[in-house]
Amino acid sequence: MTTHDEIGELADSFNRMSHELALAEQQRQQMLADVAHELRTPLSIARGHIEAMLDGVFEMTPDNLALIHEETLLLGRLVEDLRTLSLAEAGQLSLNLGKVDLTELVQQAAAGFEPLAEAEGVRLTAVTPSNPLIITADANRIRQVLGNLLSNALRHVVKGQNEPHQVTLTLENRGEFARISVADNGPGLSATEQAQVFDRFWRADEARSRDRGGSGLGLAICKA
């Protein structure tokens, strides 16, 4: 026989399930809206310039063609980042695991971004252990995460501050695990912004991030 308590528990379970399904559907719809919004901007820019050249408003100059090319590159990065993030969140991102020297990877990442940092007037420093730090990981995915962290830090350089802008990439050996951090001497983020910083498509400065080619997915991929 079914008791009232069992019926009540069953009703509660159905209510929770209904709420979770409704929340999942809301998140799915929001994600689709975000994707459509992010795709629309580079497509609109590229289309506008192509139509202007076809109508004779803009000349077909290398500069105008380069702008269209940049928008197509942004679209490509956005699509690839979306694919990577979707696979990671679903637990289906394939990993090529092997022994990796994390000290070497961090030093290489900093060296790779040094020209961009110099161009931005940023002092980029890597702080690593003196000895190799061997872990089991996918070296390419670690490089991707490091690249996302550094490009995000350099993308939000604040111009005009009194002291030279600094970005420090630090690797720490914590015994059973390693810790990688990126820090700078900029104004930082508010508590509200910190709560959102790993959300997909979130940007602290919408206009500047778009202008610098950010997909808005780099930190979300790092977290996933």
PDB file of C-alpha atoms in Angstrom:
ATOM      1  CA  MET A   1       0.000   0.000   0.000  1.00  0.00           C
ATOM      2  CA  THR A   2       1.123   3.542  -0.726  1.00  0.00           C
ATOM      3  CA  THR A   3       1.169   5.883   2.250  1.00  0.00           C
ATOM      4  CA  HIS A   4       0.513   9.598   2.205  1.00  0.00           C
ATOM      5  CA  ASP A   5       4.183  10.166   3.038  1.00  0.00           C
ATOM      6  CA  GLU A   6       5.271   8.177  -0.019  1.00  0.00           C
ATOM      7  CA  ILE A   7       2.851  10.089  -2.232  1.00  0.00           C
ATOM      8  CA  GLY A   8       4.169  13.346  -0.795  1.00  0.00           C
ATOM      9  CA  GLU A   9       7.781  12.322  -1.462  1.00  0.00           C
ATOM     10  CA  LEU A  10       6.853  11.310  -5.012  1.00  0.00           C
ATOM     11  CA  ALA A  11       5.138  14.656  -5.571  1.00  0.00           C
ATOM     12  CA  ASP A  12       8.194  16.479  -4.229  1.00  0.00           C
ATOM     13  CA  SER A  13      10.432  14.487  -6.574  1.00  0.00           C
ATOM     14  CA  PHE A  14       8.267  15.390  -9.561  1.00  0.00           C
ATOM     15  CA  ASN A  15       8.272  19.042  -8.525  1.00  0.00           C
ATOM     16  CA  ARG A  16      12.059  19.084  -8.246  1.00  0.00           C
ATOM     17  CA  MET A  17      12.395  17.344 -11.590  1.00  0.00           C
ATOM     18  CA  SER A  18      10.005  19.810 -13.203  1.00  0.00           C
ATOM     19  CA  HIS A  19      11.947  22.739 -11.745  1.00  0.00           C
ATOM     20  CA  GLU A  20      15.290  21.336 -12.934  1.00  0.00           C
ATOM     21  CA  LEU A  21      13.928  20.724 -16.436  1.00  0.00           C
ATOM     22  CA  ALA A  22      12.507  24.239 -16.580  1.00  0.00           C
ATOM     23  CA  LEU A  23      15.840  25.671 -15.427  1.00  0.00           C
ATOM     24  CA  ALA A  24      17.769  23.596 -17.974  1.00  0.00           C
ATOM     25  CA  GLU A  25      15.438  24.767 -20.746  1.00  0.00           C
ATOM     26  CA  GLN A  26      15.852  28.378 -19.640  1.00  0.00           C
ATOM     27  CA  GLN A  27      19.643  28.001 -19.691  1.00  0.00           C
ATOM     28  CA  ARG A  28      19.500  26.365 -23.133  1.00  0.00           C
ATOM     29  CA  GLN A  29      17.399  29.200 -24.529  1.00  0.00           C
ATOM     30  CA  GLN A  30      19.721  31.790 -22.983  1.00  0.00           C
ATOM     31  CA  MET A  31      22.754  30.061 -24.475  1.00  0.00           C
ATOM     32  CA  LEU A  32      21.163  30.006 -27.933  1.00  0.00           C
ATOM     33  CA  ALA A  33      20.312  33.694 -27.601  1.00  0.00           C
ATOM     34  CA  ASP A  34      23.893  34.448 -26.525  1.00  0.00           C
ATOM     35  CA  VAL A  35      25.347  32.467 -29.434  1.00  0.00           C
ATOM     36  CA  ALA A  36      23.068  34.202 -31.928  1.00  0.00           C
ATOM     37  CA  HIS A  37      24.044  37.588 -30.489  1.00  0.00           C
ATOM     38  CA  GLU A  38      27.770  36.842 -30.641  1.00  0.00           C
ATOM     39  CA  LEU A  39      27.583  35.522 -34.211  1.00  0.00           C
ATOM     40  CA  ARG A  40      25.482  38.443 -35.384  1.00  0.00           C
ATOM     41  CA  THR A  41      28.080  41.123 -34.662  1.00  0.00           C
ATOM     42  CA  PRO A  42      31.004  39.888 -36.826  1.00  0.00           C
ATOM     43  CA  LEU A  43      28.584  38.730 -39.523  1.00  0.00           C
ATOM     44  CA  SER A  44      26.926  42.151 -39.632  1.00  0.00           C
ATOM     45  CA  ILE A  45      30.270  43.950 -39.830  1.00  0.00           C
ATOM     46  CA  ALA A  46      31.575  41.715 -42.620  1.00  0.00           C
ATOM     47  CA  ARG A  47      28.304  41.884 -44.537  1.00  0.00           C
ATOM     48  CA  GLY A  48      28.120  45.670 -44.195  1.00  0.00           C
ATOM     49  CA  HIS A  49      31.604  46.161 -45.608  1.00  0.00           C
ATOM     50  CA  ILE A  50      31.041  43.710 -48.462  1.00  0.00           C
ATOM     51  CA  GLU A  51      27.782  45.407 -49.435  1.00  0.00           C
ATOM     52  CA  ALA A  52      29.436  48.831 -49.209  1.00  0.00           C
ATOM     53  CA  MET A  53      32.188  47.698 -51.576  1.00  0.00           C
ATOM     54  CA  LEU A  54      29.670  46.167 -53.984  1.00  0.00           C
ATOM     55  CA  ASP A  55      27.703  49.433 -53.974  1.00  0.00           C
ATOM     56  CA  GLY A  56      30.823  51.500 -54.545  1.00  0.00           C
ATOM     57  CA  VAL A  57      30.599  53.231 -51.164  1.00  0.00           C
ATOM     58  CA  PHE A  58      33.861  51.651 -49.986  1.00  0.00           C
ATOM     59  CA  GLU A  59      36.813  50.891 -52.214  1.00  0.00           C
ATOM     60  CA  MET A  60      38.101  47.323 -52.358  1.00  0.00           C
ATOM     61  CA  THR A  61      41.338  48.238 -50.629  1.00  0.00           C
ATOM     62  CA  PRO A  62      43.664  45.941 -48.675  1.00  0.00           C
ATOM     63  CA  ASP A  63      42.614  47.679 -45.445  1.00  0.00           C
ATOM     64  CA  ASN A  64      38.892  47.085 -46.043  1.00  0.00           C
ATOM     65  CA  LEU A  65      39.513  43.474 -47.059  1.00  0.00           C
ATOM     66  CA  ALA A  66      41.709  42.992 -43.975  1.00  0.00           C
ATOM     67  CA  LEU A  67      38.857  44.142 -41.736  1.00  0.00           C
ATOM     68  CA  ILE A  68      36.510  41.577 -43.296  1.00  0.00           C
ATOM     69  CA  HIS A  69      39.210  38.936 -42.903  1.00  0.00           C
ATOM     70  CA  GLU A  70      39.557  39.772 -39.204  1.00  0.00           C
ATOM     71  CA  GLU A  71      35.819  39.309 -38.693  1.00  0.00           C
ATOM     72  CA  THR A  72      35.922  35.886 -40.377  1.00  0.00           C
ATOM     73  CA  LEU A  73      38.828  34.917 -38.117  1.00  0.00           C
ATOM     74  CA  LEU A  74      36.789  36.006 -35.095  1.00  0.00           C
ATOM     75  CA  LEU A  75      33.884  33.875 -36.314  1.00  0.00           C
ATOM     76  CA  GLY A  76      36.214  30.899 -36.671  1.00  0.00           C
ATOM     77  CA  ARG A  77      37.573  31.359 -33.145  1.00  0.00           C
ATOM     78  CA  LEU A  78      34.069  31.724 -31.766  1.00  0.00           C
ATOM     79  CA  VAL A  79      32.830  28.528 -33.429  1.00  0.00           C
ATOM     80  CA  GLU A  80      35.894  26.544 -32.322  1.00  0.00           C
ATOM     81  CA  ASP A  81      35.664  27.892 -28.763  1.00  0.00           C
ATOM     82  CA  LEU A  82      31.971  26.987 -28.628  1.00  0.00           C
ATOM     83  CA  ARG A  83      32.786  23.462 -29.766  1.00  0.00           C
ATOM     84  CA  THR A  84      35.565  23.097 -27.186  1.00  0.00           C
ATOM     85  CA  LEU A  85      33.410  24.462 -24.369  1.00  0.00           C
ATOM     86  CA  SER A  86      30.444  22.240 -25.256  1.00  0.00           C
ATOM     87  CA  LEU A  87      32.622  19.120 -25.295  1.00  0.00           C
ATOM     88  CA  ALA A  88      34.321  20.075 -22.024  1.00  0.00           C
ATOM     89  CA  GLU A  89      31.049  20.759 -20.198  1.00  0.00           C
ATOM     90  CA  ALA A  90      29.636  17.455 -21.464  1.00  0.00           C
ATOM     91  CA  GLY A  91      32.736  15.577 -20.295  1.00  0.00           C
ATOM     92  CA  GLN A  92      33.476  14.510 -23.874  1.00  0.00           C
ATOM     93  CA  LEU A  93      36.585  16.557 -24.621  1.00  0.00           C
ATOM     94  CA  SER A  94      39.256  14.105 -25.729  1.00  0.00           C
ATOM     95  CA  LEU A  95      42.539  14.418 -23.848  1.00  0.00           C
ATOM     96  CA  ASN A  96      45.934  13.159 -24.969  1.00  0.00           C
ATOM     97  CA  LEU A  97      47.417  12.501 -21.543  1.00  0.00           C
ATOM     98  CA  GLY A  98      51.125  12.177 -20.961  1.00  0.00           C
ATOM     99  CA  LYS A  99      53.969  13.299 -18.732  1.00  0.00           C
ATOM    100  CA  VAL A 100      54.318  17.072 -18.981  1.00  0.00           C
ATOM    101  CA  ASP A 101      56.838  19.483 -17.468  1.00  0.00           C
ATOM    102  CA  LEU A 102      54.556  22.244 -16.235  1.00  0.00           C
ATOM    103  CA  THR A 103      57.515  24.522 -15.486  1.00  0.00           C
ATOM    104  CA  GLU A 104      58.583  24.382 -19.119  1.00  0.00           C
ATOM    105  CA  LEU A 105      55.029  24.942 -20.413  1.00  0.00           C
ATOM    106  CA  VAL A 106      54.546  28.043 -18.254  1.00  0.00           C
ATOM    107  CA  GLN A 107      57.903  29.479 -19.318  1.00  0.00           C
ATOM    108  CA  GLN A 108      57.117  28.793 -22.982  1.00  0.00           C
ATOM    109  CA  ALA A 109      53.695  30.424 -22.677  1.00  0.00           C
ATOM    110  CA  ALA A 110      55.191  33.579 -21.190  1.00  0.00           C
ATOM    111  CA  ALA A 111      57.891  33.691 -23.863  1.00  0.00           C
ATOM    112  CA  GLY A 112      55.280  33.267 -26.590  1.00  0.00           C
ATOM    113  CA  PHE A 113      53.285  36.259 -25.347  1.00  0.00           C
ATOM    114  CA  GLU A 114      56.331  38.463 -24.719  1.00  0.00           C
ATOM    115  CA  PRO A 115      56.181  40.262 -28.121  1.00  0.00           C
ATOM    116  CA  LEU A 116      52.493  41.104 -27.614  1.00  0.00           C
ATOM    117  CA  ALA A 117      53.183  42.275 -24.072  1.00  0.00           C
ATOM    118  CA  GLU A 118      56.018  44.526 -25.245  1.00  0.00           C
ATOM    119  CA  ALA A 119      53.790  45.994 -27.952  1.00  0.00           C
ATOM    120  CA  GLU A 120      51.231  46.857 -25.266  1.00  0.00           C
ATOM    121  CA  GLY A 121      53.855  48.319 -22.957  1.00  0.00           C
ATOM    122  CA  VAL A 122      53.326  45.517 -20.442  1.00  0.00           C
ATOM    123  CA  ARG A 123      56.020  43.899 -18.322  1.00  0.00           C
ATOM    124  CA  LEU A 124      55.252  40.167 -18.513  1.00  0.00           C
ATOM    125  CA  THR A 125      56.986  37.986 -15.937  1.00  0.00           C
ATOM    126  CA  ALA A 126      56.936  34.226 -15.364  1.00  0.00           C
ATOM    127  CA  VAL A 127      57.623  32.986 -11.833  1.00  0.00           C
ATOM    128  CA  THR A 128      58.276  29.232 -11.771  1.00  0.00           C
ATOM    129  CA  PRO A 129      60.054  26.631  -9.641  1.00  0.00           C
ATOM    130  CA  SER A 130      63.726  26.144 -10.492  1.00  0.00           C
ATOM    131  CA  ASN A 131      63.178  22.428 -11.080  1.00  0.00           C
ATOM    132  CA  PRO A 132      60.903  20.598 -13.529  1.00  0.00           C
ATOM    133  CA  LEU A 133      57.369  20.026 -12.257  1.00  0.00           C
ATOM    134  CA  ILE A 134      56.133  16.848 -13.911  1.00  0.00           C
ATOM    135  CA  ILE A 135      52.393  16.162 -14.084  1.00  0.00           C
ATOM    136  CA  THR A 136      50.091  13.940 -16.129  1.00  0.00           C
ATOM    137  CA  ALA A 137      48.097  16.160 -18.468  1.00  0.00           C
ATOM    138  CA  ASP A 138      47.282  17.066 -22.061  1.00  0.00           C
ATOM    139  CA  ALA A 139      50.062  19.491 -23.006  1.00  0.00           C
ATOM    140  CA  ASN A 140      48.056  21.150 -25.788  1.00  0.00           C
ATOM    141  CA  ARG A 141      45.064  21.781 -23.514  1.00  0.00           C
ATOM    142  CA  ILE A 142      47.344  23.240 -20.847  1.00  0.00           C
ATOM    143  CA  ARG A 143      48.826  25.531 -23.501  1.00  0.00           C
ATOM    144  CA  GLN A 144      45.307  26.547 -24.520  1.00  0.00           C
ATOM    145  CA  VAL A 145      44.366  27.417 -20.937  1.00  0.00           C
ATOM    146  CA  LEU A 146      47.585  29.374 -20.388  1.00  0.00           C
ATOM    147  CA  GLY A 147      47.040  31.202 -23.666  1.00  0.00           C
ATOM    148  CA  ASN A 148      43.483  32.113 -22.715  1.00  0.00           C
ATOM    149  CA  LEU A 149      44.572  33.414 -19.312  1.00  0.00           C
ATOM    150  CA  LEU A 150      47.415  35.511 -20.717  1.00  0.00           C
ATOM    151  CA  SER A 151      45.488  36.872 -23.683  1.00  0.00           C
ATOM    152  CA  ASN A 152      42.670  37.866 -21.339  1.00  0.00           C
ATOM    153  CA  ALA A 153      45.119  39.668 -19.034  1.00  0.00           C
ATOM    154  CA  LEU A 154      46.787  41.521 -21.913  1.00  0.00           C
ATOM    155  CA  ARG A 155      43.454  42.345 -23.534  1.00  0.00           C
ATOM    156  CA  HIS A 156      42.407  44.337 -20.483  1.00  0.00           C
ATOM    157  CA  VAL A 157      45.479  46.474 -20.109  1.00  0.00           C
ATOM    158  CA  VAL A 158      44.518  49.853 -18.670  1.00  0.00           C
ATOM    159  CA  LYS A 159      46.088  52.742 -20.555  1.00  0.00           C
ATOM    160  CA  GLY A 160      47.242  55.877 -18.816  1.00  0.00           C
ATOM    161  CA  GLN A 161      47.871  54.559 -15.310  1.00  0.00           C
ATOM    162  CA  ASN A 162      50.869  56.053 -13.508  1.00  0.00           C
ATOM    163  CA  GLU A 163      52.908  52.899 -12.924  1.00  0.00           C
ATOM    164  CA  PRO A 164      53.952  50.478 -15.715  1.00  0.00           C
ATOM    165  CA  HIS A 165      51.414  47.739 -16.309  1.00  0.00           C
ATOM    166  CA  GLN A 166      52.592  44.341 -15.097  1.00  0.00           C
ATOM    167  CA  VAL A 167      51.284  40.834 -15.708  1.00  0.00           C
ATOM    168  CA  THR A 168      52.759  37.981 -13.676  1.00  0.00           C
ATOM    169  CA  LEU A 169      52.248  34.311 -14.538  1.00  0.00           C
ATOM    170  CA  THR A 170      53.057  32.210 -11.476  1.00  0.00           C
ATOM    171  CA  LEU A 171      53.448  28.447 -11.092  1.00  0.00           C
ATOM    172  CA  GLU A 172      53.559  27.030  -7.563  1.00  0.00           C
ATOM    173  CA  ASN A 173      54.319  23.501  -6.422  1.00  0.00           C
ATOM    174  CA  ARG A 174      51.771  22.757  -3.696  1.00  0.00           C
ATOM    175  CA  GLY A 175      52.876  19.183  -3.053  1.00  0.00           C
ATOM    176  CA  GLU A 176      49.987  17.045  -4.263  1.00  0.00           C
ATOM    177  CA  PHE A 177      48.902  19.640  -6.816  1.00  0.00           C
ATOM    178  CA  ALA A 178      50.212  22.612  -8.773  1.00  0.00           C
ATOM    179  CA  ARG A 179      48.735  26.103  -8.806  1.00  0.00           C
ATOM    180  CA  ILE A 180      48.894  28.502 -11.765  1.00  0.00           C
ATOM    181  CA  SER A 181      47.810  32.101 -11.346  1.00  0.00           C
ATOM    182  CA  VAL A 182      47.814  35.258 -13.438  1.00  0.00           C
ATOM    183  CA  ALA A 183      47.941  38.607 -11.664  1.00  0.00           C
ATOM    184  CA  ASP A 184      48.310  42.218 -12.748  1.00  0.00           C
ATOM    185  CA  ASN A 185      48.438  45.656 -11.183  1.00  0.00           C
ATOM    186  CA  GLY A 186      45.332  46.953 -12.902  1.00  0.00           C
ATOM    187  CA  PRO A 187      42.146  48.182 -11.213  1.00  0.00           C
ATOM    188  CA  GLY A 188      40.784  44.647 -10.809  1.00  0.00           C
ATOM    189  CA  LEU A 189      37.171  43.496 -10.809  1.00  0.00           C
ATOM    190  CA  SER A 190      34.315  44.273  -8.477  1.00  0.00           C
ATOM    191  CA  ALA A 191      32.725  41.501  -6.404  1.00  0.00           C
ATOM    192  CA  THR A 192      29.839  41.363  -8.890  1.00  0.00           C
ATOM    193  CA  GLU A 193      32.221  41.092 -11.837  1.00  0.00           C
ATOM    194  CA  GLN A 194      34.254  38.384 -10.098  1.00  0.00           C
ATOM    195  CA  ALA A 195      31.093  36.284  -9.764  1.00  0.00           C
ATOM    196  CA  GLN A 196      30.536  36.539 -13.532  1.00  0.00           C
ATOM    197  CA  VAL A 197      34.051  36.424 -14.919  1.00  0.00           C
ATOM    198  CA  PHE A 198      33.931  32.703 -15.850  1.00  0.00           C
ATOM    199  CA  ASP A 199      30.475  32.906 -17.447  1.00  0.00           C
ATOM    200  CA  ARG A 200      30.343  32.319 -21.179  1.00  0.00           C
ATOM    201  CA  PHE A 201      30.192  35.512 -23.261  1.00  0.00           C
ATOM    202  CA  TRP A 202      30.629  37.761 -20.228  1.00  0.00           C
ATOM    203  CA  ARG A 203      32.952  40.732 -20.712  1.00  0.00           C
ATOM    204  CA  ALA A 204      33.974  43.402 -18.231  1.00  0.00           C
ATOM    205  CA  ASP A 205      34.277  45.886 -21.091  1.00  0.00           C
ATOM    206  CA  GLU A 206      32.038  44.879 -23.985  1.00  0.00           C
ATOM    207  CA  ALA A 207      33.293  47.352 -26.562  1.00  0.00           C
ATOM    208  CA  ARG A 208      36.991  46.933 -25.820  1.00  0.00           C
ATOM    209  CA  SER A 209      36.831  43.122 -25.769  1.00  0.00           C
ATOM    210  CA  ARG A 210      35.068  43.004 -29.108  1.00  0.00           C
ATOM    211  CA  ASP A 211      37.583  45.415 -30.593  1.00  0.00           C
ATOM    212  CA  ARG A 212      40.431  43.201 -29.408  1.00  0.00           C
ATOM    213  CA  GLY A 213      38.947  40.030 -30.883  1.00  0.00           C
ATOM    214  CA  GLY A 214      37.884  38.208 -27.730  1.00  0.00           C
ATOM    215  CA  SER A 215      35.251  35.513 -28.141  1.00  0.00           C
ATOM    216  CA  GLY A 216      34.026  35.859 -24.552  1.00  0.00           C
ATOM    217  CA  LEU A 217      34.625  32.134 -24.000  1.00  0.00           C
ATOM    218  CA  GLY A 218      38.296  31.940 -23.011  1.00  0.00           C
ATOM    219  CA  LEU A 219      37.839  31.949 -19.240  1.00  0.00           C
ATOM    220  CA  ALA A 220      34.771  29.684 -19.462  1.00  0.00           C
ATOM    221  CA  ILE A 221      36.981  27.159 -21.295  1.00  0.00           C
ATOM    222  CA  CYS A 222      39.657  27.519 -18.593  1.00  0.00           C
ATOM    223  CA  LYS A 223      37.090  26.704 -15.914  1.00  0.00           C
ATOM    224  CA  ALA A 224      35.581  23.769 -17.842  1.00  0.00           C
TER     225      ALA A 224
END
